[in-house]
Short mmCIF file of C-alpha atoms in Angstrom, two decimals:
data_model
loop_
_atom_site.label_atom_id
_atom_site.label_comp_id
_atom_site.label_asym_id
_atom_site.label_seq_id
_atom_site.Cartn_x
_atom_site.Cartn_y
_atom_site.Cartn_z
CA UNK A 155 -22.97 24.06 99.47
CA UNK A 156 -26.53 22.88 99.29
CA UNK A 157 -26.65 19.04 100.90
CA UNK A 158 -30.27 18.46 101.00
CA UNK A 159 -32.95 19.62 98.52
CA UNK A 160 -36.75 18.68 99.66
CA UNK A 161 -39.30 19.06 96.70
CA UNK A 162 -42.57 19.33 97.84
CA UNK A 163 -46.01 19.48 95.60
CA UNK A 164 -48.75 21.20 97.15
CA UNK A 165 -52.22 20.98 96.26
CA UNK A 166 -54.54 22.14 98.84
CA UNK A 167 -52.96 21.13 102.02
CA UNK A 168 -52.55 24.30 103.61
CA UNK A 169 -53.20 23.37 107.64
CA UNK A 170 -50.53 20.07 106.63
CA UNK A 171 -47.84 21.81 104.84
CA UNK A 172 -47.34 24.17 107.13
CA UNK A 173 -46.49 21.82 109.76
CA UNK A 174 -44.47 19.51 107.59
CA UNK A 175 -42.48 22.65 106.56
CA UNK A 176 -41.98 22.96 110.66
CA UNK A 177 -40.84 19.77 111.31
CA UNK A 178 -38.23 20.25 108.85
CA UNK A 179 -36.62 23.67 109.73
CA UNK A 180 -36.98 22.56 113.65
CA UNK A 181 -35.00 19.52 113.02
CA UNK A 182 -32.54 20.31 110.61
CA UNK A 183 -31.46 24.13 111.58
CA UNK A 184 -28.37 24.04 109.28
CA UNK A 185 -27.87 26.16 106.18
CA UNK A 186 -27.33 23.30 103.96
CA UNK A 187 -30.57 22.60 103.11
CA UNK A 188 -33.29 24.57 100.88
CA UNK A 189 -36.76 23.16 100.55
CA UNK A 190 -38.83 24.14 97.16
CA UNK A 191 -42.57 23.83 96.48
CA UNK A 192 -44.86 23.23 93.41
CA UNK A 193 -47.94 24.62 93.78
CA UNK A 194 -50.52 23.18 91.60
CA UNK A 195 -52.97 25.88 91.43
CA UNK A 196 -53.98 25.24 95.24
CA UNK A 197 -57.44 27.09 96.05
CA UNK A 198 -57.23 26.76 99.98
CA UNK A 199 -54.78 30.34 100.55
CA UNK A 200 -51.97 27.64 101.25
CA UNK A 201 -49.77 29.65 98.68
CA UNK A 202 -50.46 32.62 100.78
CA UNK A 203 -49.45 31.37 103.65
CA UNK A 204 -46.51 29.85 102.75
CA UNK A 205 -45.08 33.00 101.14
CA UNK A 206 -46.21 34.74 104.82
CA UNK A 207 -44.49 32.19 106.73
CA UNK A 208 -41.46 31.60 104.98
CA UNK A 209 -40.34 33.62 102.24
CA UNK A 210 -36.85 32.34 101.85
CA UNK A 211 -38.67 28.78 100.39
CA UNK A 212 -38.45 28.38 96.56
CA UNK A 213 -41.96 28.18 95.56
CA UNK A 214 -43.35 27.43 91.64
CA UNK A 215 -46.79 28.73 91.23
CA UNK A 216 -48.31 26.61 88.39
CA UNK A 217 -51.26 27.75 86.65
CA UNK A 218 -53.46 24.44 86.58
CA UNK A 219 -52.96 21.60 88.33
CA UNK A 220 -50.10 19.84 85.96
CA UNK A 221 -49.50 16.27 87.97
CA UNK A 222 -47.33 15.14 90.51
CA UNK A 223 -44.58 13.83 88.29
CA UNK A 224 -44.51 17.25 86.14
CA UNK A 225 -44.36 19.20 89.16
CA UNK A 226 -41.94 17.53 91.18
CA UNK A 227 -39.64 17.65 88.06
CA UNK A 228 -40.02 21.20 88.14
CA UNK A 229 -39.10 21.12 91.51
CA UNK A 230 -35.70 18.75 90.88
CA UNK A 231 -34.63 21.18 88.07
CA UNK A 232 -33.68 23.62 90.09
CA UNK A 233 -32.75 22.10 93.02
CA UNK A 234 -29.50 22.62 93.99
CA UNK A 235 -28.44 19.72 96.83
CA UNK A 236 -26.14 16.47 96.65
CA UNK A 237 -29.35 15.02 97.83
CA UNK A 238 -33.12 14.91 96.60
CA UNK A 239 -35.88 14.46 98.71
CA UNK A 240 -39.41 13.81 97.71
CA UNK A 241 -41.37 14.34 100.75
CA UNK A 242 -45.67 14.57 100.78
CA UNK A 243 -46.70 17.77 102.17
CA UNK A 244 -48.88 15.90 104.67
CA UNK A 245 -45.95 14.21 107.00
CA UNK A 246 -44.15 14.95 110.00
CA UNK A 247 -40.30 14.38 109.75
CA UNK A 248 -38.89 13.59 113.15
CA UNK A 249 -35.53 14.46 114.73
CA UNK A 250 -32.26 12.53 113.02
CA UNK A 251 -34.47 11.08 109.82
CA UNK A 252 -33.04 13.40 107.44
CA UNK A 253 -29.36 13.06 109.15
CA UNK A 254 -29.55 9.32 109.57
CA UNK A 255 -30.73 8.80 105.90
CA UNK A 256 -28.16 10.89 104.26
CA UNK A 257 -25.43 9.27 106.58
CA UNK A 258 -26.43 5.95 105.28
CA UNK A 259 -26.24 7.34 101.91
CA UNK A 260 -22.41 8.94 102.37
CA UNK A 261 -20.75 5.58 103.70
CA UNK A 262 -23.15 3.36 101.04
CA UNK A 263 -22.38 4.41 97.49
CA UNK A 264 -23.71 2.38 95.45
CA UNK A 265 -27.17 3.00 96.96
CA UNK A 266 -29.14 5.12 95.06
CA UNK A 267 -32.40 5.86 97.36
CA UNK A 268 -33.30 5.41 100.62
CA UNK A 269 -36.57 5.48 102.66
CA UNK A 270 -37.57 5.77 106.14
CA UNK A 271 -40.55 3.63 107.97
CA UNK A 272 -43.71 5.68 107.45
CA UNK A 273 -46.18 5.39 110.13
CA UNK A 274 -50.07 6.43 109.98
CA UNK A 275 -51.82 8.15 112.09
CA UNK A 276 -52.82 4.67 114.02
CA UNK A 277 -49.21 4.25 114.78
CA UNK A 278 -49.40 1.38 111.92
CA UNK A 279 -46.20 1.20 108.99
CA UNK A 280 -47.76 2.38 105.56
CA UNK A 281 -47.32 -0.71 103.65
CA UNK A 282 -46.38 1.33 100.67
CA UNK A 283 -43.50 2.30 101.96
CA UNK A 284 -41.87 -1.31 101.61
CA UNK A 285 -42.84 -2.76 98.50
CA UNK A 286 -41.88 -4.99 95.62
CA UNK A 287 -42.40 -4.62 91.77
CA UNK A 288 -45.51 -4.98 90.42
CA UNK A 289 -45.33 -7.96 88.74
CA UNK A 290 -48.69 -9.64 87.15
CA UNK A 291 -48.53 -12.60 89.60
CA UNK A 292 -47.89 -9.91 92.83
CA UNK A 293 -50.15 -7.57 91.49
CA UNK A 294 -52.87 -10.48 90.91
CA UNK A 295 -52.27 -11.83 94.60
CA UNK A 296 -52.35 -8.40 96.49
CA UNK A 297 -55.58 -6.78 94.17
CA UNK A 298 -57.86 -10.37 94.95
CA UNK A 299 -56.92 -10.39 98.41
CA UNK A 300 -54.20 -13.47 99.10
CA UNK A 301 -51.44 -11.01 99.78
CA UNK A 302 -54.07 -10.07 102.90
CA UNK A 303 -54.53 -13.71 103.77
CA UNK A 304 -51.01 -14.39 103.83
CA UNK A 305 -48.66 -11.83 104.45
CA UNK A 306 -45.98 -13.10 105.16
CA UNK A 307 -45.79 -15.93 102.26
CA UNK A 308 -42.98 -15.37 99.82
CA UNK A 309 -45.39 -16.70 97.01
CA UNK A 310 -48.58 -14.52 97.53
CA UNK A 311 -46.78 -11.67 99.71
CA UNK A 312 -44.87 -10.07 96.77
CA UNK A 313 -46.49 -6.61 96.46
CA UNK A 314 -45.05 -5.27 99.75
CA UNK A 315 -42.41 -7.97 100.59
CA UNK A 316 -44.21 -8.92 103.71
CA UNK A 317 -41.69 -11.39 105.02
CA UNK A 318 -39.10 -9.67 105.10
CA UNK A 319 -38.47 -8.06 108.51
CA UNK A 320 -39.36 -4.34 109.38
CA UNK A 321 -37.23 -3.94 112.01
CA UNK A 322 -33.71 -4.40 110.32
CA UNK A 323 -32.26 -2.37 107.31
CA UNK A 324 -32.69 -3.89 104.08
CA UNK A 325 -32.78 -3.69 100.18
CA UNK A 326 -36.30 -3.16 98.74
CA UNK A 327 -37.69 -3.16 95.28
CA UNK A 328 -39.22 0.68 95.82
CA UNK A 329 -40.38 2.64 98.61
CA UNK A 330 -43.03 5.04 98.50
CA UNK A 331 -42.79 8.52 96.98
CA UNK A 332 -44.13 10.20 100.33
CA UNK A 333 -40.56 9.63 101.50
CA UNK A 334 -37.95 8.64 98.58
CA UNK A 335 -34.38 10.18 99.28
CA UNK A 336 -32.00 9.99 95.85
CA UNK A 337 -28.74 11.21 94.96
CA UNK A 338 -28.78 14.36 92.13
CA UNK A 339 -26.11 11.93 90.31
CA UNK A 340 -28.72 9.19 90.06
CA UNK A 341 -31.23 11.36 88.65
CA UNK A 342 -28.47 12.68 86.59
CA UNK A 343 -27.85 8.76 85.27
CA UNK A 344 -31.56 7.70 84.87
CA UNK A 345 -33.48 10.46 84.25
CA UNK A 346 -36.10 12.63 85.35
CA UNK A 347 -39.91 10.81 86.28
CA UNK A 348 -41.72 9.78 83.44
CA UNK A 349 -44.60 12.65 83.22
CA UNK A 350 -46.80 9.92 81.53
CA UNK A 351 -47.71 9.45 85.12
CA UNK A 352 -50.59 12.44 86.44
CA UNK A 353 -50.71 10.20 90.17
CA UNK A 354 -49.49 7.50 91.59
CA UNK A 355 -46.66 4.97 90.33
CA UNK A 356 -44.48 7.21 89.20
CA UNK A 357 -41.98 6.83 92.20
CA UNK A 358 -42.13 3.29 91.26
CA UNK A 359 -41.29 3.42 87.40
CA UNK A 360 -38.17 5.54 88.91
CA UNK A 361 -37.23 2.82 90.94
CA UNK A 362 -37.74 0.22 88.37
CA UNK A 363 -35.19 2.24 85.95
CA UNK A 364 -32.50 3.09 89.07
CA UNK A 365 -32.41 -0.45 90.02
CA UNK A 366 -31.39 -1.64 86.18
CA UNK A 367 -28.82 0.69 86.39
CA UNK A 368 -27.52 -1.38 89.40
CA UNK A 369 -28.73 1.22 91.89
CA UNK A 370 -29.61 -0.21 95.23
CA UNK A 371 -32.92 0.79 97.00
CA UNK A 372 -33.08 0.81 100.95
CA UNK A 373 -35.33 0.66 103.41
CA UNK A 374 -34.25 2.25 107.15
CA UNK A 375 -36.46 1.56 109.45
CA UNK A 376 -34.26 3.10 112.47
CA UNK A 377 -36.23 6.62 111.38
CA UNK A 378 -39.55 7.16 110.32
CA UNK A 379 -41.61 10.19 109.47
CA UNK A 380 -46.10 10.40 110.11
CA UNK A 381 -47.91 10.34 107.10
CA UNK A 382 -51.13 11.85 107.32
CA UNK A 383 -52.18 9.43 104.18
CA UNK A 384 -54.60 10.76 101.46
CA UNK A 385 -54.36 14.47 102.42
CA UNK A 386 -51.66 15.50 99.47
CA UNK A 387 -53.69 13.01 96.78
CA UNK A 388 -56.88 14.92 97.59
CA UNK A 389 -58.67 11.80 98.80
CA UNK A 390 -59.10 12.34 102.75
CA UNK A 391 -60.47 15.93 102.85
CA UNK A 392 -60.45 18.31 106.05
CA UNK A 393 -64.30 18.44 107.97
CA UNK A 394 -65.07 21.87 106.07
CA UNK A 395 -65.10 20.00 102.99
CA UNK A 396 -68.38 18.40 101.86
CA UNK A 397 -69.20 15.02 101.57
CA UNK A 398 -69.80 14.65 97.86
CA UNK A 399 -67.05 16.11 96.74
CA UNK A 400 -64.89 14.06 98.97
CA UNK A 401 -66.24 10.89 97.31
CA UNK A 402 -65.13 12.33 93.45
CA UNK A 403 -61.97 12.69 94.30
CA UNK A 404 -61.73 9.53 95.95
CA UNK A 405 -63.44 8.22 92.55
CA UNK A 406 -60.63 10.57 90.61
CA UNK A 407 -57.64 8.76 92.73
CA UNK A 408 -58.95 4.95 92.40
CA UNK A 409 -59.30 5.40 88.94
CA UNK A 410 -55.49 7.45 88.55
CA UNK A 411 -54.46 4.57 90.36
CA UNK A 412 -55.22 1.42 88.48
CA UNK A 413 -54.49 3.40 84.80
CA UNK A 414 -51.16 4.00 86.12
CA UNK A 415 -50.83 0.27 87.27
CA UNK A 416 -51.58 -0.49 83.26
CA UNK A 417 -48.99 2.27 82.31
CA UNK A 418 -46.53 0.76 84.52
CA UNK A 419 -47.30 -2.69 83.15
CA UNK A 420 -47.52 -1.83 79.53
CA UNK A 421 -43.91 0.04 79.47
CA UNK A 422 -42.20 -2.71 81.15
CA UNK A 423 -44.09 -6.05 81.63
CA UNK A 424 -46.49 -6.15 78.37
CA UNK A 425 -43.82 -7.33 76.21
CA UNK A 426 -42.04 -10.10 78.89
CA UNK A 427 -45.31 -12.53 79.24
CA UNK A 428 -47.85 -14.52 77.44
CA UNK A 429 -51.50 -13.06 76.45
CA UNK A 430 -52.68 -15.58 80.00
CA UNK A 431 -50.29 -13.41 82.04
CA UNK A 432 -51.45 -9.99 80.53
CA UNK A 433 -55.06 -10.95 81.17
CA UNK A 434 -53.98 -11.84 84.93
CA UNK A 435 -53.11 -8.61 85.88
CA UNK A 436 -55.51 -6.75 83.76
CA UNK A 437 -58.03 -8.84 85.44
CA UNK A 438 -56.77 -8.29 88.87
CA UNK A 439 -56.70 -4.54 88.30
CA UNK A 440 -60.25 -4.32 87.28
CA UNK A 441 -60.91 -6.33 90.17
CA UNK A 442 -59.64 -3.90 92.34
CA UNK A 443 -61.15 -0.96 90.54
CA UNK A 444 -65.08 -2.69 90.95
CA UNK A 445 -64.33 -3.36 94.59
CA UNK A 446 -62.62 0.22 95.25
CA UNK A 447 -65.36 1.75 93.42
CA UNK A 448 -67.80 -0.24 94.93
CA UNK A 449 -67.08 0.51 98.14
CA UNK A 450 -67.46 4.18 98.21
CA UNK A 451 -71.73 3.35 97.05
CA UNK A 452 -71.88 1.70 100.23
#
Protein backbone atom coordinates (compact mmCIF):
# COMPACT_ATOMS: atom_id res chain seq x y z
CA UNK A 1 0.00 0.00 0.00
CA UNK A 2 1.14 3.33 -1.29
CA UNK A 3 1.28 5.95 1.94
CA UNK A 4 2.88 8.86 0.40
CA UNK A 5 2.49 10.20 -3.17
CA UNK A 6 4.90 13.37 -4.01
CA UNK A 7 3.80 15.22 -7.29
CA UNK A 8 6.37 17.16 -8.60
CA UNK A 9 6.20 19.71 -11.82
CA UNK A 10 9.32 20.21 -13.52
CA UNK A 11 10.15 22.88 -15.77
CA UNK A 12 13.74 23.37 -16.30
CA UNK A 13 15.28 22.61 -13.03
CA UNK A 14 17.41 19.89 -13.89
CA UNK A 15 20.72 20.53 -11.41
CA UNK A 16 17.56 21.13 -8.47
CA UNK A 17 15.39 18.24 -9.09
CA UNK A 18 17.80 15.95 -9.01
CA UNK A 19 18.79 16.72 -5.61
CA UNK A 20 15.31 17.21 -4.28
CA UNK A 21 14.55 13.71 -5.74
CA UNK A 22 17.78 12.66 -3.37
CA UNK A 23 16.73 14.06 -0.38
CA UNK A 24 13.64 12.20 -0.65
CA UNK A 25 14.72 8.55 -1.42
CA UNK A 26 17.74 9.13 1.28
CA UNK A 27 15.30 9.97 3.90
CA UNK A 28 12.42 7.99 3.39
CA UNK A 29 13.95 4.42 2.13
CA UNK A 30 10.58 2.61 2.58
CA UNK A 31 8.49 1.12 -0.21
CA UNK A 32 5.49 3.04 0.63
CA UNK A 33 6.09 5.89 -1.17
CA UNK A 34 6.18 6.64 -5.13
CA UNK A 35 7.09 10.09 -6.32
CA UNK A 36 5.61 11.23 -9.96
CA UNK A 37 6.72 14.13 -12.18
CA UNK A 38 5.08 16.51 -14.77
CA UNK A 39 7.29 17.62 -17.10
CA UNK A 40 6.25 20.69 -18.82
CA UNK A 41 8.14 20.50 -21.94
CA UNK A 42 11.53 21.20 -19.95
CA UNK A 43 14.43 22.20 -22.54
CA UNK A 44 17.44 21.83 -20.01
CA UNK A 45 17.92 17.52 -20.60
CA UNK A 46 16.29 17.39 -16.99
CA UNK A 47 13.80 14.74 -18.50
CA UNK A 48 16.81 12.87 -19.55
CA UNK A 49 18.28 12.72 -16.61
CA UNK A 50 15.67 11.86 -14.56
CA UNK A 51 14.69 8.82 -16.66
CA UNK A 52 18.82 7.94 -16.30
CA UNK A 53 18.74 8.32 -12.70
CA UNK A 54 15.68 6.84 -11.66
CA UNK A 55 13.56 4.96 -13.86
CA UNK A 56 11.18 3.49 -11.38
CA UNK A 57 9.69 7.45 -10.96
CA UNK A 58 6.31 8.03 -12.73
CA UNK A 59 7.08 10.73 -15.07
CA UNK A 60 4.28 12.69 -17.57
CA UNK A 61 5.99 14.20 -20.48
CA UNK A 62 3.69 17.11 -21.57
CA UNK A 63 4.03 18.54 -24.86
CA UNK A 64 3.92 22.43 -24.02
CA UNK A 65 4.20 23.89 -20.99
CA UNK A 66 0.34 23.43 -19.67
CA UNK A 67 0.54 25.31 -15.98
CA UNK A 68 1.24 24.31 -12.67
CA UNK A 69 -2.31 23.59 -11.61
CA UNK A 70 -2.99 21.36 -14.91
CA UNK A 71 0.04 19.52 -14.36
CA UNK A 72 0.02 18.79 -10.86
CA UNK A 73 -3.58 17.48 -11.44
CA UNK A 74 -2.18 15.21 -13.82
CA UNK A 75 0.12 14.23 -11.38
CA UNK A 76 -2.77 13.63 -8.41
CA UNK A 77 -4.79 11.49 -10.92
CA UNK A 78 -2.79 8.85 -10.79
CA UNK A 79 -1.32 8.94 -7.70
CA UNK A 80 -1.88 6.20 -5.72
CA UNK A 81 -1.00 7.19 -1.74
CA UNK A 82 -3.29 7.93 1.45
CA UNK A 83 -1.28 11.04 1.28
CA UNK A 84 -0.55 13.88 -1.41
CA UNK A 85 2.34 15.87 -1.43
CA UNK A 86 2.97 18.90 -3.50
CA UNK A 87 6.56 19.53 -3.20
CA UNK A 88 8.69 22.35 -5.66
CA UNK A 89 11.36 20.63 -7.44
CA UNK A 90 13.82 23.18 -6.06
CA UNK A 91 13.80 22.07 -2.10
CA UNK A 92 15.65 19.94 0.09
CA UNK A 93 13.45 17.69 2.41
CA UNK A 94 15.31 16.87 5.56
CA UNK A 95 15.31 13.74 7.73
CA UNK A 96 11.73 13.03 9.76
CA UNK A 97 9.68 15.98 7.67
CA UNK A 98 7.81 13.62 5.66
CA UNK A 99 7.37 11.10 8.83
CA UNK A 100 6.58 13.84 11.30
CA UNK A 101 3.96 15.46 8.93
CA UNK A 102 2.10 12.38 8.10
CA UNK A 103 2.17 11.37 11.90
CA UNK A 104 0.50 14.57 12.70
CA UNK A 105 -1.90 13.85 10.05
CA UNK A 106 -2.80 9.99 11.38
CA UNK A 107 -3.58 11.07 15.14
CA UNK A 108 -5.36 14.63 13.73
CA UNK A 109 -8.29 13.76 11.50
CA UNK A 110 -10.00 16.37 10.90
CA UNK A 111 -6.93 18.15 9.48
CA UNK A 112 -6.87 18.25 6.03
CA UNK A 113 -3.20 19.71 5.07
CA UNK A 114 -0.26 20.27 6.69
CA UNK A 115 2.98 22.26 6.02
CA UNK A 116 6.40 22.34 7.24
CA UNK A 117 8.61 25.71 7.99
CA UNK A 118 10.34 26.51 4.70
CA UNK A 119 13.61 28.12 5.04
CA UNK A 120 15.65 30.10 2.19
CA UNK A 121 18.77 29.84 1.35
CA UNK A 122 19.69 32.78 4.05
CA UNK A 123 18.48 30.48 6.71
CA UNK A 124 15.29 32.99 6.80
CA UNK A 125 11.32 31.24 7.00
CA UNK A 126 9.63 31.89 3.50
CA UNK A 127 6.84 34.00 4.60
CA UNK A 128 4.63 32.25 2.17
CA UNK A 129 4.64 29.41 3.84
CA UNK A 130 2.41 30.88 6.79
CA UNK A 131 -0.15 32.95 5.43
CA UNK A 132 -3.69 34.21 5.73
CA UNK A 133 -6.48 34.75 3.06
CA UNK A 134 -6.24 37.33 0.84
CA UNK A 135 -8.67 39.52 1.86
CA UNK A 136 -8.93 43.24 0.20
CA UNK A 137 -7.97 44.93 3.50
CA UNK A 138 -4.74 42.20 3.98
CA UNK A 139 -4.02 42.27 0.54
CA UNK A 140 -4.16 46.29 0.56
CA UNK A 141 -1.86 46.40 3.79
CA UNK A 142 0.85 43.80 2.66
CA UNK A 143 0.99 45.16 -1.40
CA UNK A 144 1.54 49.19 0.04
CA UNK A 145 3.93 48.16 2.50
CA UNK A 146 2.21 48.37 6.29
CA UNK A 147 2.27 44.62 6.63
CA UNK A 148 6.37 45.42 6.36
CA UNK A 149 6.11 48.22 8.88
CA UNK A 150 4.28 46.25 11.25
CA UNK A 151 4.52 42.73 11.27
CA UNK A 152 3.43 41.68 13.92
CA UNK A 153 0.04 43.90 14.16
CA UNK A 154 -3.11 41.84 13.98
CA UNK A 155 -4.70 44.79 11.92
CA UNK A 156 -2.07 45.40 9.12
CA UNK A 157 -0.20 41.87 9.53
CA UNK A 158 -2.99 39.75 7.92
CA UNK A 159 -1.36 38.46 4.71
CA UNK A 160 1.10 36.12 6.50
CA UNK A 161 -0.33 36.10 10.09
CA UNK A 162 2.76 37.66 11.46
CA UNK A 163 1.85 37.51 15.10
CA UNK A 164 1.25 34.48 15.48
CA UNK A 165 4.27 32.50 16.73
CA UNK A 166 6.61 30.37 14.40
CA UNK A 167 7.89 28.29 16.78
CA UNK A 168 4.70 26.37 18.05
CA UNK A 169 2.21 24.29 15.87
CA UNK A 170 -0.73 26.04 14.78
CA UNK A 171 -3.82 26.42 12.41
CA UNK A 172 -3.17 28.66 9.38
CA UNK A 173 -5.34 30.03 6.68
CA UNK A 174 -2.93 28.31 3.75
CA UNK A 175 0.53 27.40 3.45
CA UNK A 176 2.47 27.55 0.45
CA UNK A 177 2.25 25.09 -2.45
CA UNK A 178 6.17 24.44 -2.35
CA UNK A 179 5.27 22.22 0.61
CA UNK A 180 1.31 21.45 1.00
CA UNK A 181 0.71 17.80 2.37
CA UNK A 182 -3.29 16.69 1.87
CA UNK A 183 -5.16 13.66 2.38
CA UNK A 184 -6.43 11.78 -1.20
CA UNK A 185 -9.97 11.87 0.75
CA UNK A 186 -9.84 15.66 0.90
CA UNK A 187 -9.11 16.03 -2.60
CA UNK A 188 -11.67 13.41 -3.08
CA UNK A 189 -14.32 15.92 -1.04
CA UNK A 190 -13.24 19.30 -2.62
CA UNK A 191 -11.95 18.74 -5.73
CA UNK A 192 -9.10 18.89 -7.89
CA UNK A 193 -7.14 22.73 -8.31
CA UNK A 194 -8.95 25.05 -10.24
CA UNK A 195 -6.84 25.04 -13.72
CA UNK A 196 -8.07 28.70 -14.15
CA UNK A 197 -4.85 29.25 -12.35
CA UNK A 198 -1.44 28.97 -15.04
CA UNK A 199 0.95 30.20 -11.61
CA UNK A 200 0.66 31.10 -8.47
CA UNK A 201 -2.54 31.08 -6.05
CA UNK A 202 -3.76 28.11 -6.91
CA UNK A 203 -2.60 26.29 -3.62
CA UNK A 204 -4.45 29.01 -2.02
CA UNK A 205 -7.97 28.80 -3.81
CA UNK A 206 -7.51 24.94 -2.59
CA UNK A 207 -7.18 25.98 0.75
CA UNK A 208 -9.89 28.49 0.67
CA UNK A 209 -12.42 25.56 -0.57
CA UNK A 210 -10.85 22.73 2.11
CA UNK A 211 -11.27 25.06 4.91
CA UNK A 212 -15.28 25.65 4.05
CA UNK A 213 -15.56 22.19 4.10
CA UNK A 214 -14.38 22.40 7.79
CA UNK A 215 -10.92 21.10 6.90
CA UNK A 216 -8.24 22.33 9.19
CA UNK A 217 -4.90 23.72 7.76
CA UNK A 218 -1.58 23.35 9.87
CA UNK A 219 1.44 24.72 10.12
CA UNK A 220 4.52 22.41 11.81
CA UNK A 221 7.22 24.16 12.33
CA UNK A 222 9.16 21.18 14.26
CA UNK A 223 10.35 20.18 10.38
CA UNK A 224 11.22 22.22 7.64
CA UNK A 225 12.48 21.61 4.15
CA UNK A 226 15.19 24.50 1.94
CA UNK A 227 13.55 26.16 -0.70
CA UNK A 228 15.74 27.30 -3.26
CA UNK A 229 12.86 30.12 -4.08
CA UNK A 230 12.21 31.17 -7.76
CA UNK A 231 14.09 28.26 -9.40
CA UNK A 232 10.74 26.00 -10.24
CA UNK A 233 8.68 29.50 -11.28
CA UNK A 234 11.47 30.26 -13.76
CA UNK A 235 12.29 33.58 -12.11
CA UNK A 236 15.91 33.02 -10.46
CA UNK A 237 17.80 31.42 -13.39
CA UNK A 238 21.19 29.34 -13.08
CA UNK A 239 24.62 31.69 -14.18
CA UNK A 240 24.55 30.02 -17.81
CA UNK A 241 21.42 31.74 -18.38
CA UNK A 242 21.52 35.28 -19.79
CA UNK A 243 20.57 38.28 -18.29
CA UNK A 244 17.69 39.39 -20.46
CA UNK A 245 15.95 36.59 -20.51
CA UNK A 246 16.09 36.27 -16.80
CA UNK A 247 14.34 39.66 -16.48
CA UNK A 248 11.13 38.32 -18.94
CA UNK A 249 10.44 35.77 -16.98
CA UNK A 250 10.65 37.65 -13.94
CA UNK A 251 8.25 40.17 -15.96
CA UNK A 252 6.10 36.78 -16.98
CA UNK A 253 5.84 35.74 -13.05
CA UNK A 254 4.95 39.39 -11.57
CA UNK A 255 2.42 39.72 -13.97
CA UNK A 256 0.97 35.66 -13.40
CA UNK A 257 1.04 36.78 -10.02
CA UNK A 258 -1.17 39.76 -9.52
CA UNK A 259 -3.89 38.29 -12.43
CA UNK A 260 -4.18 35.39 -10.25
CA UNK A 261 -4.61 37.68 -7.10
CA UNK A 262 -7.79 39.21 -9.28
CA UNK A 263 -8.89 35.56 -10.13
CA UNK A 264 -8.73 34.67 -6.61
CA UNK A 265 -10.61 37.81 -5.64
CA UNK A 266 -13.19 37.77 -8.33
CA UNK A 267 -14.34 33.94 -7.57
CA UNK A 268 -14.66 34.51 -3.98
CA UNK A 269 -14.47 38.14 -2.65
CA UNK A 270 -16.03 40.26 -5.71
CA UNK A 271 -19.45 39.50 -4.74
CA UNK A 272 -19.00 39.91 -0.54
CA UNK A 273 -17.95 43.86 -0.60
CA UNK A 274 -18.88 47.25 -1.74
CA UNK A 275 -17.50 48.87 -5.19
CA UNK A 276 -14.85 51.06 -2.27
CA UNK A 277 -13.60 47.62 -1.18
CA UNK A 278 -13.18 46.18 -4.80
CA UNK A 279 -11.26 49.29 -5.80
CA UNK A 280 -8.98 48.73 -2.55
CA UNK A 281 -7.56 45.72 -3.56
CA UNK A 282 -7.57 46.31 -7.22
CA UNK A 283 -5.68 49.35 -6.34
CA UNK A 284 -3.28 47.68 -4.07
CA UNK A 285 -2.56 45.05 -6.71
CA UNK A 286 -1.65 47.48 -9.34
CA UNK A 287 0.38 49.02 -6.83
CA UNK A 288 2.34 46.16 -6.44
CA UNK A 289 2.54 45.33 -10.10
CA UNK A 290 4.17 49.24 -10.93
CA UNK A 291 6.58 48.76 -8.06
CA UNK A 292 7.48 44.96 -9.01
CA UNK A 293 7.76 45.99 -12.47
CA UNK A 294 9.51 48.92 -11.71
CA UNK A 295 12.04 47.51 -9.98
CA UNK A 296 13.47 45.16 -12.45
CA UNK A 297 14.26 48.85 -14.90
CA UNK A 298 16.40 49.76 -12.16
Amino acid sequence: MIKLSVVLVNFNTRPFILKCIDSIFINNPNDDIEIIIVDNNSQDDSVSAIQSNYPHIKLIKNPSNVGYAKAINQGIKIAKGQYILLLNPDTIVFPDTLNAAINFMDKNLRVGVVTCKVELEDGKIDPACHRGFPTPWASFCYFIGLERLFPKSRLFGRYHLGWLPLDTIHEIDTPSGCFYLIRKSVIDEVGLLDENYFLFYEEVDWSYRIKQKGWKIYFLPEVKILHYKGVSSGIKKTSQQITTASTEIKRLAINAFCNSMKIFYNKYYKSKYSILRDLIFYIGVEIKRFISLLRLSV
